[in-house]
């Protein structure tokens, strides 16, 4: 019977582990080692180390949501001290995508996005977001061939960050003059209106 009890204990641990929100290494690598490599102050680099992202060592396979969020918060303050807070977060979202394109995973995603074009790439946005972490989900409602609504379940209290991510993804897919605005905050998530020209 003892082996059976051990099985229950292992099974009980699995759901807790599955709920653990993680950001994957290539997302961290793209932002901090590629996009922002020489743009952060030494104070910011020390702050990243203090919150658990030590860029002087090999990166971990994943970082917790809380570590990622704290790292982004100190990065926004360091990079964009003179901008309105929302604009700083929007630009940081763009930087995440611009850095990811330099990783192996990102290069593959860019190739696919360029082949698919803006609308078909947005149809795959959930997969794109899930390649960076294990907890952000999105749903798309198509309004026309060049506009849609995007719902995102978790925006870390900063929907402007996801405005920037979606804008940068559209640009990589060939969308011209992308406009993304927040329609509503919904719990921990948000709904965005997205338009572009082809």
Short mmCIF file of C-alpha atoms in Angstrom, two decimals, residues 71-187:
data_model
loop_
_atom_site.label_atom_id
_atom_site.label_comp_id
_atom_site.label_asym_id
_atom_site.label_seq_id
_atom_site.Cartn_x
_atom_site.Cartn_y
_atom_site.Cartn_z
CA UNK A 71 12.61 42.25 -14.36
CA UNK A 72 10.33 44.01 -16.85
CA UNK A 73 9.26 46.59 -14.27
CA UNK A 74 12.83 47.62 -13.48
CA UNK A 75 13.70 47.59 -17.19
CA UNK A 76 10.86 49.98 -18.10
CA UNK A 77 11.98 52.43 -15.40
CA UNK A 78 15.62 52.23 -16.53
CA UNK A 79 15.03 52.48 -20.30
CA UNK A 80 12.15 54.93 -20.48
CA UNK A 81 12.25 57.25 -17.44
CA UNK A 82 10.94 60.26 -19.37
CA UNK A 83 8.10 58.56 -21.25
CA UNK A 84 4.58 58.07 -19.94
CA UNK A 85 4.42 54.68 -18.23
CA UNK A 86 2.10 53.10 -20.82
CA UNK A 87 4.34 54.19 -23.71
CA UNK A 88 7.36 52.69 -21.97
CA UNK A 89 5.55 49.37 -21.57
CA UNK A 90 4.40 49.45 -25.21
CA UNK A 91 7.97 49.97 -26.38
CA UNK A 92 9.23 47.21 -24.12
CA UNK A 93 6.71 44.84 -25.71
CA UNK A 94 8.16 45.73 -29.11
CA UNK A 95 11.68 45.12 -27.77
CA UNK A 96 10.74 41.62 -26.59
CA UNK A 97 9.67 40.68 -30.12
CA UNK A 98 12.63 42.46 -31.74
CA UNK A 99 15.00 40.55 -29.47
CA UNK A 100 13.31 37.20 -29.99
CA UNK A 101 13.96 37.35 -33.72
CA UNK A 102 17.66 36.84 -32.95
CA UNK A 103 17.07 33.53 -31.18
CA UNK A 104 16.74 30.17 -32.93
CA UNK A 105 13.06 29.96 -31.97
CA UNK A 106 12.43 33.54 -33.07
CA UNK A 107 14.08 33.15 -36.48
CA UNK A 108 11.82 30.19 -37.23
CA UNK A 109 8.74 32.16 -36.13
CA UNK A 110 9.68 35.16 -38.31
CA UNK A 111 10.02 32.97 -41.38
CA UNK A 112 6.56 31.51 -40.82
CA UNK A 113 5.02 34.93 -40.09
CA UNK A 114 6.37 36.40 -43.32
CA UNK A 115 4.93 33.51 -45.30
CA UNK A 116 1.54 33.71 -43.63
CA UNK A 117 1.03 37.49 -43.65
CA UNK A 118 -0.66 39.59 -40.95
CA UNK A 119 -4.10 38.01 -40.59
CA UNK A 120 -3.01 34.39 -40.74
CA UNK A 121 -0.16 35.22 -38.32
CA UNK A 122 -2.65 36.72 -35.89
CA UNK A 123 -4.71 33.55 -36.17
CA UNK A 124 -1.62 31.82 -34.74
CA UNK A 125 -1.02 34.45 -32.04
CA UNK A 126 -1.92 32.04 -29.25
CA UNK A 127 0.83 29.66 -30.42
CA UNK A 128 3.26 32.57 -30.76
CA UNK A 129 2.57 33.79 -27.23
CA UNK A 130 2.75 30.27 -25.82
CA UNK A 131 6.20 29.82 -27.32
CA UNK A 132 7.45 32.50 -24.92
CA UNK A 133 5.78 31.21 -21.74
CA UNK A 134 3.32 28.59 -20.53
CA UNK A 135 0.44 30.74 -19.26
CA UNK A 136 -0.53 33.52 -21.69
CA UNK A 137 -3.42 32.62 -23.98
CA UNK A 138 -5.20 34.63 -26.64
CA UNK A 139 -8.33 34.45 -28.74
CA UNK A 140 -8.95 36.24 -32.00
CA UNK A 141 -12.20 37.65 -33.36
CA UNK A 142 -11.88 38.65 -37.00
CA UNK A 143 -13.72 41.86 -37.90
CA UNK A 144 -12.45 42.35 -41.48
CA UNK A 145 -9.46 41.24 -43.60
CA UNK A 146 -7.38 43.95 -41.88
CA UNK A 147 -8.85 44.25 -38.38
CA UNK A 148 -9.68 42.08 -35.42
CA UNK A 149 -10.10 41.96 -31.69
CA UNK A 150 -7.60 40.05 -29.58
CA UNK A 151 -8.34 38.87 -26.06
CA UNK A 152 -5.34 38.04 -23.87
CA UNK A 153 -5.87 36.29 -20.53
CA UNK A 154 -2.88 37.72 -18.62
CA UNK A 155 -1.30 41.12 -19.27
CA UNK A 156 0.57 41.62 -15.95
CA UNK A 157 -1.47 44.75 -15.32
CA UNK A 158 0.17 46.33 -18.39
CA UNK A 159 -1.98 45.93 -21.53
CA UNK A 160 0.30 48.42 -23.32
CA UNK A 161 3.05 45.79 -23.16
CA UNK A 162 0.89 43.50 -25.30
CA UNK A 163 0.00 46.40 -27.61
CA UNK A 164 3.72 46.58 -28.38
CA UNK A 165 4.05 42.82 -28.82
CA UNK A 166 1.14 42.67 -31.26
CA UNK A 167 2.39 45.73 -33.19
CA UNK A 168 5.85 44.18 -33.58
CA UNK A 169 4.39 40.79 -34.60
CA UNK A 170 2.27 42.48 -37.26
CA UNK A 171 5.26 44.37 -38.63
CA UNK A 172 7.26 41.14 -38.90
CA UNK A 173 4.35 39.55 -40.78
CA UNK A 174 4.23 42.42 -43.28
CA UNK A 175 1.44 44.50 -41.73
CA UNK A 176 1.81 48.21 -42.47
CA UNK A 177 0.84 51.05 -40.13
CA UNK A 178 -0.43 48.75 -37.40
CA UNK A 179 -2.67 50.34 -34.79
CA UNK A 180 -3.41 48.50 -31.58
CA UNK A 181 -5.52 50.00 -28.81
CA UNK A 182 -6.88 48.69 -25.54
CA UNK A 183 -10.65 48.21 -25.64
CA UNK A 184 -11.08 46.93 -22.09
CA UNK A 185 -9.32 45.36 -19.17
CA UNK A 186 -10.95 42.08 -18.19
CA UNK A 187 -9.75 40.70 -14.87
#
